[in-house]
Amino acid sequence: MLAACGKEPVTIPTLRLTAAEQAVCQRVTDALPSTVGGEKERKTQPAAALGGAWGDPAIIAQCGVAVPKDFSKSAACTEANGVGWFVPDSQVNDQSADVVMATAGYRPVLQVTIPARYRPNGLAAAMVELAPVVKQYTKLVRPCH
């Protein structure tokens, strides 16, 4: 990964995953774009982190997280490039809030945290720019509405 000059690496928590999830998440991580929302890729840590980071404050993507607790069969998602992204209702309308969106209908789940300063354009850009990776490497198990 390329590092933005002078910035500390972004820490991405290490998760316990099955071997199959680990393999898929590694492919997802390897395929992440070098920019998201116009922000350049940042170095992440630990070395085995399954995700990516861009900009300062960092937009952070992490593969293999749990399905969000408020995601249900009737949950609405925002679709971008054919991928449904679940954003909790509490974060949808509050433009001052950070957004934690997830591909809750896919396995493994990709979660992306977008700091409020990138709203609203960064949110849409991240959805569009990360959709090809989600479609290529993860499996749709339950479409959103």
CSV table of N, CA and C in Angstrom, one decimal:
chain,number,residue,atom,x,y,z
A,1,MET,N,0.8,-1.2,0.0
A,1,MET,CA,0.0,0.0,0.0
A,1,MET,C,0.9,1.2,0.0
A,2,LEU,N,0.4,2.3,-0.6
A,2,LEU,CA,1.1,3.5,-0.7
A,2,LEU,C,0.8,4.3,0.6
A,3,ALA,N,1.7,5.0,1.1
A,3,ALA,CA,1.4,5.8,2.3
A,3,ALA,C,1.4,7.3,2.0
A,4,ALA,N,0.4,8.0,2.6
A,4,ALA,CA,0.4,9.4,2.4
A,4,ALA,C,1.5,10.0,3.2
A,5,CYS,N,2.2,11.0,2.7
A,5,CYS,CA,3.4,11.5,3.4
A,5,CYS,C,3.1,12.1,4.8
A,6,GLY,N,3.9,11.7,5.7
A,6,GLY,CA,3.8,12.3,7.1
A,6,GLY,C,2.7,11.9,7.9
A,7,LYS,N,1.9,11.0,7.5
A,7,LYS,CA,0.7,10.5,8.3
A,7,LYS,C,1.0,9.2,8.9
A,8,GLU,N,0.5,9.1,10.2
A,8,GLU,CA,0.7,7.8,10.9
A,8,GLU,C,-0.2,6.7,10.2
A,9,PRO,N,0.2,5.5,10.3
A,9,PRO,CA,-0.7,4.4,9.8
A,9,PRO,C,-2.0,4.4,10.5
A,10,VAL,N,-3.1,4.0,9.8
A,10,VAL,CA,-4.4,3.8,10.3
A,10,VAL,C,-4.5,2.4,10.9
A,11,THR,N,-5.0,2.3,12.1
A,11,THR,CA,-5.1,0.9,12.7
A,11,THR,C,-6.5,0.4,12.3
A,12,ILE,N,-6.5,-0.8,11.8
A,12,ILE,CA,-7.7,-1.6,11.5
A,12,ILE,C,-7.7,-2.8,12.4
A,13,PRO,N,-8.8,-2.9,13.2
A,13,PRO,CA,-8.8,-4.1,14.1
A,13,PRO,C,-8.7,-5.4,13.4
A,14,THR,N,-8.1,-6.4,14.1
A,14,THR,CA,-7.9,-7.7,13.5
A,14,THR,C,-9.1,-8.5,14.0
A,15,LEU,N,-9.8,-9.2,13.1
A,15,LEU,CA,-11.0,-10.0,13.4
A,15,LEU,C,-10.7,-11.5,13.3
A,16,ARG,N,-11.5,-12.3,14.1
A,16,ARG,CA,-11.4,-13.7,14.0
A,16,ARG,C,-12.3,-14.1,12.8
A,17,LEU,N,-11.7,-14.7,11.8
A,17,LEU,CA,-12.5,-15.1,10.6
A,17,LEU,C,-12.2,-16.6,10.3
A,18,THR,N,-13.1,-17.2,9.6
A,18,THR,CA,-12.8,-18.5,9.1
A,18,THR,C,-11.8,-18.4,8.0
A,19,ALA,N,-11.2,-19.6,7.7
A,19,ALA,CA,-10.2,-19.6,6.6
A,19,ALA,C,-10.8,-19.1,5.3
A,20,ALA,N,-12.0,-19.4,5.0
A,20,ALA,CA,-12.6,-19.0,3.8
A,20,ALA,C,-12.9,-17.5,3.8
A,21,GLU,N,-13.4,-17.0,4.9
A,21,GLU,CA,-13.6,-15.5,5.0
A,21,GLU,C,-12.3,-14.8,4.9
A,22,GLN,N,-11.2,-15.3,5.6
A,22,GLN,CA,-9.9,-14.7,5.6
A,22,GLN,C,-9.4,-14.6,4.1
A,23,ALA,N,-9.6,-15.6,3.4
A,23,ALA,CA,-9.1,-15.7,2.0
A,23,ALA,C,-9.9,-14.6,1.1
A,24,VAL,N,-11.2,-14.6,1.3
A,24,VAL,CA,-12.0,-13.6,0.5
A,24,VAL,C,-11.6,-12.2,0.9
A,25,CYS,N,-11.5,-11.9,2.2
A,25,CYS,CA,-11.2,-10.6,2.7
A,25,CYS,C,-9.8,-10.2,2.2
A,26,GLN,N,-8.9,-11.1,2.1
A,26,GLN,CA,-7.5,-10.8,1.6
A,26,GLN,C,-7.7,-10.3,0.1
A,27,ARG,N,-8.5,-11.0,-0.7
A,27,ARG,CA,-8.7,-10.6,-2.1
A,27,ARG,C,-9.4,-9.3,-2.1
A,28,VAL,N,-10.3,-9.0,-1.3
A,28,VAL,CA,-11.0,-7.7,-1.2
A,28,VAL,C,-10.0,-6.6,-0.9
A,29,THR,N,-9.2,-6.8,0.1
A,29,THR,CA,-8.2,-5.9,0.5
A,29,THR,C,-7.2,-5.6,-0.6
A,30,ASP,N,-6.7,-6.6,-1.3
A,30,ASP,CA,-5.8,-6.5,-2.4
A,30,ASP,C,-6.3,-5.7,-3.5
A,31,ALA,N,-7.7,-5.8,-3.7
A,31,ALA,CA,-8.3,-5.1,-4.8
A,31,ALA,C,-8.8,-3.7,-4.5
A,32,LEU,N,-8.7,-3.2,-3.3
A,32,LEU,CA,-9.2,-1.9,-3.0
A,32,LEU,C,-8.6,-0.8,-3.8
A,33,PRO,N,-9.3,0.2,-4.2
A,33,PRO,CA,-8.8,1.3,-5.1
A,33,PRO,C,-7.8,2.1,-4.3
A,34,SER,N,-6.9,2.8,-5.1
A,34,SER,CA,-5.9,3.7,-4.5
A,34,SER,C,-6.5,5.0,-4.0
A,35,THR,N,-7.7,5.4,-4.5
A,35,THR,CA,-8.3,6.6,-4.0
A,35,THR,C,-9.8,6.2,-3.8
A,36,VAL,N,-10.4,6.9,-2.8
A,36,VAL,CA,-11.8,6.8,-2.5
A,36,VAL,C,-12.3,8.2,-2.2
A,37,GLY,N,-13.3,8.6,-2.9
A,37,GLY,CA,-13.9,9.9,-2.7
A,37,GLY,C,-12.8,11.0,-2.9
A,38,GLY,N,-11.9,10.8,-3.8
A,38,GLY,CA,-10.9,11.7,-4.1
A,38,GLY,C,-9.7,11.8,-3.1
A,39,GLU,N,-9.8,10.9,-2.1
A,39,GLU,CA,-8.8,10.9,-1.0
A,39,GLU,C,-7.8,9.7,-1.3
A,40,LYS,N,-6.5,10.0,-1.1
A,40,LYS,CA,-5.4,9.0,-1.4
A,40,LYS,C,-5.3,8.0,-0.3
A,41,GLU,N,-4.9,6.8,-0.7
A,41,GLU,CA,-4.7,5.7,0.1
A,41,GLU,C,-3.7,6.0,1.2
A,42,ARG,N,-4.0,5.4,2.4
A,42,ARG,CA,-3.0,5.5,3.5
A,42,ARG,C,-2.5,4.2,4.0
A,43,LYS,N,-1.4,4.2,4.6
A,43,LYS,CA,-0.9,2.9,5.2
A,43,LYS,C,-1.7,2.5,6.3
A,44,THR,N,-1.9,1.2,6.4
A,44,THR,CA,-2.7,0.6,7.6
A,44,THR,C,-1.8,-0.3,8.4
A,45,GLN,N,-2.3,-0.5,9.6
A,45,GLN,CA,-1.6,-1.5,10.5
A,45,GLN,C,-2.7,-2.3,11.3
A,46,PRO,N,-2.4,-3.4,11.8
A,46,PRO,CA,-1.2,-4.2,11.6
A,46,PRO,C,-1.1,-4.7,10.1
A,47,ALA,N,0.0,-5.3,9.8
A,47,ALA,CA,0.3,-5.7,8.4
A,47,ALA,C,-0.8,-6.7,7.9
A,48,ALA,N,-1.4,-7.4,8.8
A,48,ALA,CA,-2.4,-8.4,8.4
A,48,ALA,C,-3.8,-7.8,8.3
A,49,ALA,N,-3.9,-6.4,8.5
A,49,ALA,CA,-5.2,-5.8,8.5
A,49,ALA,C,-6.0,-6.1,7.2
A,50,LEU,N,-7.3,-6.4,7.3
A,50,LEU,CA,-8.1,-6.7,6.1
A,50,LEU,C,-9.0,-5.6,5.8
A,51,GLY,N,-8.4,-4.6,5.2
A,51,GLY,CA,-9.2,-3.4,4.8
A,51,GLY,C,-8.2,-2.3,4.3
A,52,GLY,N,-8.8,-1.1,4.2
A,52,GLY,CA,-8.0,0.0,3.7
A,52,GLY,C,-8.4,1.3,4.3
A,53,ALA,N,-7.6,2.3,4.0
A,53,ALA,CA,-7.9,3.7,4.6
A,53,ALA,C,-7.5,4.7,3.5
A,54,TRP,N,-8.2,5.8,3.5
A,54,TRP,CA,-8.0,6.9,2.6
A,54,TRP,C,-8.2,8.2,3.3
A,55,GLY,N,-7.4,9.2,3.0
A,55,GLY,CA,-7.6,10.6,3.5
A,55,GLY,C,-7.3,10.8,5.0
A,56,ASP,N,-7.5,12.1,5.4
A,56,ASP,CA,-7.3,12.5,6.8
A,56,ASP,C,-8.4,13.5,7.2
A,57,PRO,N,-9.3,13.2,8.0
A,57,PRO,CA,-9.5,12.0,8.8
A,57,PRO,C,-9.8,10.8,7.8
A,58,ALA,N,-9.4,9.6,8.3
A,58,ALA,CA,-9.5,8.5,7.4
A,58,ALA,C,-10.9,7.9,7.2
A,59,ILE,N,-11.1,7.6,5.9
A,59,ILE,CA,-12.2,6.8,5.5
A,59,ILE,C,-11.7,5.4,5.6
A,60,ILE,N,-12.3,4.5,6.4
A,60,ILE,CA,-11.8,3.2,6.7
A,60,ILE,C,-12.8,2.1,6.2
A,61,ALA,N,-12.2,1.2,5.4
A,61,ALA,CA,-13.0,0.0,5.0
A,61,ALA,C,-12.4,-1.2,5.7
A,62,GLN,N,-13.3,-2.1,6.2
A,62,GLN,CA,-12.9,-3.3,6.9
A,62,GLN,C,-13.7,-4.4,6.5
A,63,CYS,N,-13.1,-5.5,6.1
A,63,CYS,CA,-13.7,-6.7,5.6
A,63,CYS,C,-13.9,-7.7,6.7
A,64,GLY,N,-15.0,-8.4,6.7
A,64,GLY,CA,-15.3,-9.5,7.6
A,64,GLY,C,-16.0,-9.1,8.9
A,65,VAL,N,-16.5,-7.9,9.0
A,65,VAL,CA,-17.2,-7.5,10.2
A,65,VAL,C,-18.6,-8.2,10.3
A,66,ALA,N,-19.2,-8.2,11.5
A,66,ALA,CA,-20.5,-8.8,11.7
A,66,ALA,C,-21.6,-8.0,11.0
A,67,VAL,N,-22.7,-8.6,10.7
A,67,VAL,CA,-23.8,-7.9,10.1
A,67,VAL,C,-24.3,-6.9,11.1
A,68,PRO,N,-24.6,-5.6,10.7
A,68,PRO,CA,-25.0,-4.6,11.7
A,68,PRO,C,-26.3,-5.1,12.5
A,69,LYS,N,-26.3,-4.8,13.8
A,69,LYS,CA,-27.4,-5.3,14.6
A,69,LYS,C,-28.8,-4.8,14.2
A,70,ASP,N,-28.8,-3.6,13.6
A,70,ASP,CA,-30.1,-3.0,13.2
A,70,ASP,C,-30.5,-3.3,11.7
A,71,PHE,N,-29.7,-4.2,11.1
A,71,PHE,CA,-30.1,-4.7,9.7
A,71,PHE,C,-31.1,-5.8,9.8
A,72,SER,N,-32.2,-5.7,9.1
A,72,SER,CA,-33.2,-6.7,9.1
A,72,SER,C,-33.7,-7.0,7.7
A,73,LYS,N,-34.6,-8.0,7.6
A,73,LYS,CA,-35.1,-8.3,6.2
A,73,LYS,C,-35.8,-7.1,5.6
A,74,SER,N,-36.4,-6.3,6.4
A,74,SER,CA,-37.1,-5.1,5.8
A,74,SER,C,-36.2,-3.8,5.7
A,75,ALA,N,-35.0,-4.0,6.1
A,75,ALA,CA,-34.1,-2.8,6.1
A,75,ALA,C,-33.9,-2.2,4.7
A,76,ALA,N,-33.9,-0.9,4.6
A,76,ALA,CA,-33.7,-0.2,3.3
A,76,ALA,C,-32.2,0.0,3.1
A,77,CYS,N,-31.8,-0.1,1.8
A,77,CYS,CA,-30.4,0.1,1.5
A,77,CYS,C,-30.3,1.1,0.4
A,78,THR,N,-29.2,1.7,0.3
A,78,THR,CA,-28.9,2.6,-0.8
A,78,THR,C,-28.1,1.8,-1.9
A,79,GLU,N,-28.6,1.8,-3.1
A,79,GLU,CA,-27.9,1.0,-4.1
A,79,GLU,C,-27.0,1.9,-4.9
A,80,ALA,N,-25.8,1.4,-5.2
A,80,ALA,CA,-24.8,2.1,-6.0
A,80,ALA,C,-24.1,1.1,-6.9
A,81,ASN,N,-24.1,1.3,-8.2
A,81,ASN,CA,-23.5,0.3,-9.1
A,81,ASN,C,-23.9,-1.1,-8.8
A,82,GLY,N,-25.1,-1.3,-8.4
A,82,GLY,CA,-25.6,-2.7,-8.2
A,82,GLY,C,-25.4,-3.3,-6.9
A,83,VAL,N,-24.8,-2.5,-6.0
A,83,VAL,CA,-24.5,-3.1,-4.6
A,83,VAL,C,-25.3,-2.3,-3.6
A,84,GLY,N,-26.0,-3.0,-2.7
A,84,GLY,CA,-26.8,-2.4,-1.7
A,84,GLY,C,-26.0,-2.1,-0.4
A,85,TRP,N,-26.0,-0.9,0.0
A,85,TRP,CA,-25.3,-0.5,1.2
A,85,TRP,C,-26.3,-0.1,2.3
A,86,PHE,N,-26.2,-0.7,3.5
A,86,PHE,CA,-27.0,-0.4,4.6
A,86,PHE,C,-26.4,0.7,5.4
A,87,VAL,N,-27.2,1.7,5.6
A,87,VAL,CA,-26.8,2.9,6.5
A,87,VAL,C,-27.9,3.0,7.5
A,88,PRO,N,-27.5,2.9,8.8
A,88,PRO,CA,-28.5,3.0,9.9
A,88,PRO,C,-29.3,4.3,9.7
A,89,ASP,N,-30.6,4.2,10.0
A,89,ASP,CA,-31.5,5.4,9.9
A,89,ASP,C,-31.0,6.6,10.6
A,90,SER,N,-30.5,6.3,11.8
A,90,SER,CA,-30.0,7.4,12.7
A,90,SER,C,-28.9,8.2,12.0
A,91,GLN,N,-28.2,7.7,11.0
A,91,GLN,CA,-27.1,8.4,10.3
A,91,GLN,C,-27.5,9.0,9.0
A,92,VAL,N,-28.6,8.5,8.4
A,92,VAL,CA,-29.0,8.9,7.1
A,92,VAL,C,-29.2,10.4,7.0
A,93,ASN,N,-30.0,11.0,7.8
A,93,ASN,CA,-30.3,12.5,7.7
A,93,ASN,C,-29.4,13.4,8.5
A,94,ASP,N,-28.6,12.9,9.4
A,94,ASP,CA,-27.8,13.8,10.2
A,94,ASP,C,-26.5,14.0,9.5
A,95,GLN,N,-26.4,15.1,8.7
A,95,GLN,CA,-25.2,15.4,7.9
A,95,GLN,C,-24.0,15.7,8.8
A,96,SER,N,-24.1,15.9,10.1
A,96,SER,CA,-23.0,16.1,11.0
A,96,SER,C,-22.4,14.8,11.6
A,97,ALA,N,-23.1,13.7,11.3
A,97,ALA,CA,-22.7,12.4,11.8
A,97,ALA,C,-21.7,11.7,10.9
A,98,ASP,N,-20.8,11.0,11.5
A,98,ASP,CA,-20.0,10.0,10.8
A,98,ASP,C,-21.0,8.9,10.3
A,99,VAL,N,-20.6,8.3,9.2
A,99,VAL,CA,-21.5,7.2,8.7
A,99,VAL,C,-20.7,5.9,8.7
A,100,VAL,N,-21.4,4.9,9.2
A,100,VAL,CA,-20.8,3.5,9.2
A,100,VAL,C,-21.8,2.7,8.3
A,101,MET,N,-21.4,2.5,7.1
A,101,MET,CA,-22.2,1.8,6.1
A,101,MET,C,-21.6,0.4,5.9
A,102,ALA,N,-22.5,-0.6,5.5
A,102,ALA,CA,-22.0,-1.9,5.3
A,102,ALA,C,-22.8,-2.6,4.2
A,103,THR,N,-22.1,-3.6,3.6
A,103,THR,CA,-22.7,-4.4,2.6
A,103,THR,C,-23.4,-5.6,3.3
A,104,ALA,N,-24.4,-5.3,4.1
A,104,ALA,CA,-25.0,-6.2,5.0
A,104,ALA,C,-25.6,-7.5,4.3
A,105,GLY,N,-25.9,-7.4,3.1
A,105,GLY,CA,-26.5,-8.5,2.4
A,105,GLY,C,-25.5,-9.4,1.7
A,106,TYR,N,-24.2,-9.1,1.9
A,106,TYR,CA,-23.1,-9.8,1.3
A,106,TYR,C,-22.3,-10.5,2.3
A,107,ARG,N,-21.6,-11.6,1.9
A,107,ARG,CA,-20.7,-12.3,2.8
A,107,ARG,C,-19.3,-12.4,2.1
A,108,PRO,N,-18.3,-12.2,2.8
A,108,PRO,CA,-18.2,-11.5,4.1
A,108,PRO,C,-18.6,-10.0,3.9
A,109,VAL,N,-19.0,-9.4,5.0
A,109,VAL,CA,-19.5,-8.0,5.0
A,109,VAL,C,-18.3,-7.0,5.0
A,110,LEU,N,-18.5,-6.0,4.1
A,110,LEU,CA,-17.5,-4.9,4.0
A,110,LEU,C,-18.1,-3.7,4.7
A,111,GLN,N,-17.5,-3.2,5.7
A,111,GLN,CA,-18.0,-2.0,6.5
A,111,GLN,C,-17.1,-0.8,6.1
A,112,VAL,N,-17.7,0.3,5.9
A,112,VAL,CA,-16.9,1.5,5.6
A,112,VAL,C,-17.4,2.6,6.5
A,113,THR,N,-16.4,3.2,7.2
A,113,THR,CA,-16.7,4.3,8.0
A,113,THR,C,-16.2,5.6,7.3
A,114,ILE,N,-17.2,6.5,7.2
A,114,ILE,CA,-17.0,7.8,6.5
A,114,ILE,C,-17.1,8.9,7.5
A,115,PRO,N,-16.0,9.6,7.8
A,115,PRO,CA,-16.1,10.8,8.6
A,115,PRO,C,-17.1,11.9,8.1
A,116,ALA,N,-17.8,12.5,8.9
A,116,ALA,CA,-18.8,13.5,8.5
A,116,ALA,C,-18.3,14.6,7.6
A,117,ARG,N,-17.0,14.9,7.6
A,117,ARG,CA,-16.5,16.0,6.8
A,117,ARG,C,-16.6,15.6,5.3
A,118,TYR,N,-16.7,14.3,5.0
A,118,TYR,CA,-16.8,13.9,3.6
A,118,TYR,C,-18.2,13.8,3.1
A,119,ARG,N,-19.2,14.1,3.9
A,119,ARG,CA,-20.6,14.1,3.5
A,119,ARG,C,-21.0,15.3,2.7
A,120,PRO,N,-21.9,15.2,1.7
A,120,PRO,CA,-22.6,14.0,1.3
A,120,PRO,C,-21.8,13.3,0.1
A,121,ASN,N,-20.9,14.0,-0.6
A,121,ASN,CA,-20.3,13.5,-1.8
A,121,ASN,C,-19.4,12.3,-1.5
A,122,GLY,N,-18.7,12.3,-0.4
A,122,GLY,CA,-17.8,11.2,-0.1
A,122,GLY,C,-18.5,9.9,0.1
A,123,LEU,N,-19.7,10.0,0.7
A,123,LEU,CA,-20.5,8.8,0.9
A,123,LEU,C,-20.9,8.1,-0.4
A,124,ALA,N,-21.4,8.9,-1.3
A,124,ALA,CA,-21.8,8.4,-2.6
A,124,ALA,C,-20.6,7.9,-3.4
A,125,ALA,N,-19.5,8.6,-3.3
A,125,ALA,CA,-18.3,8.2,-4.1
A,125,ALA,C,-17.8,6.9,-3.6
A,126,ALA,N,-17.8,6.7,-2.2
A,126,ALA,CA,-17.3,5.5,-1.7
A,126,ALA,C,-18.1,4.3,-2.1
A,127,MET,N,-19.4,4.5,-2.1
A,127,MET,CA,-20.4,3.4,-2.5
A,127,MET,C,-20.1,3.0,-3.9
A,128,VAL,N,-19.9,4.0,-4.8
A,128,VAL,CA,-19.7,3.7,-6.2
A,128,VAL,C,-18.3,3.1,-6.5
A,129,GLU,N,-17.3,3.6,-5.8
A,129,GLU,CA,-15.9,3.2,-6.1
A,129,GLU,C,-15.6,1.8,-5.5
A,130,LEU,N,-16.3,1.4,-4.4
A,130,LEU,CA,-16.0,0.2,-3.8
A,130,LEU,C,-17.0,-1.0,-4.3
A,131,ALA,N,-18.0,-0.6,-5.0
A,131,ALA,CA,-19.0,-1.6,-5.5
A,131,ALA,C,-18.4,-2.7,-6.4
A,132,PRO,N,-17.5,-2.3,-7.3
A,132,PRO,CA,-16.9,-3.4,-8.1
A,132,PRO,C,-16.1,-4.4,-7.3
A,133,VAL,N,-15.5,-4.0,-6.3
A,133,VAL,CA,-14.7,-5.0,-5.4
A,133,VAL,C,-15.7,-5.9,-4.7
A,134,VAL,N,-16.8,-5.3,-4.2
A,134,VAL,CA,-17.8,-6.1,-3.5
A,134,VAL,C,-18.4,-7.1,-4.4
A,135,LYS,N,-18.8,-6.7,-5.6
A,135,LYS,CA,-19.5,-7.5,-6.6
A,135,LYS,C,-18.5,-8.7,-7.0
A,136,GLN,N,-17.3,-8.4,-7.2
A,136,GLN,CA,-16.3,-9.4,-7.7
A,136,GLN,C,-16.0,-10.4,-6.7
A,137,TYR,N,-15.8,-10.0,-5.4
A,137,TYR,CA,-15.2,-10.9,-4.4
A,137,TYR,C,-16.2,-11.4,-3.4
A,138,THR,N,-17.2,-10.7,-3.1
A,138,THR,CA,-18.1,-11.2,-2.0
A,138,THR,C,-19.4,-11.8,-2.6
A,139,LYS,N,-20.1,-12.5,-1.8
A,139,LYS,CA,-21.3,-13.2,-2.3
A,139,LYS,C,-22.6,-12.6,-1.7
A,140,LEU,N,-23.5,-12.3,-2.6
A,140,LEU,CA,-24.8,-11.7,-2.3
A,140,LEU,C,-25.6,-12.8,-1.7
A,141,VAL,N,-26.1,-12.7,-0.4
A,141,VAL,CA,-26.9,-13.7,0.2
A,141,VAL,C,-28.3,-13.2,0.5
A,142,ARG,N,-28.5,-11.9,0.6
A,142,ARG,CA,-29.8,-11.3,0.9
A,142,ARG,C,-29.9,-9.9,0.4
A,143,PRO,N,-30.6,-9.7,-0.7
A,143,PRO,CA,-30.7,-8.4,-1.3
A,143,PRO,C,-31.4,-7.4,-0.3
A,144,CYS,N,-31.1,-6.1,-0.4
A,144,CYS,CA,-31.7,-5.1,0.4
A,144,CYS,C,-32.9,-4.6,-0.4
A,145,HIS,N,-33.8,-3.9,0.3
A,145,HIS,CA,-35.0,-3.3,-0.4
A,145,HIS,C,-34.7,-1.9,-0.7
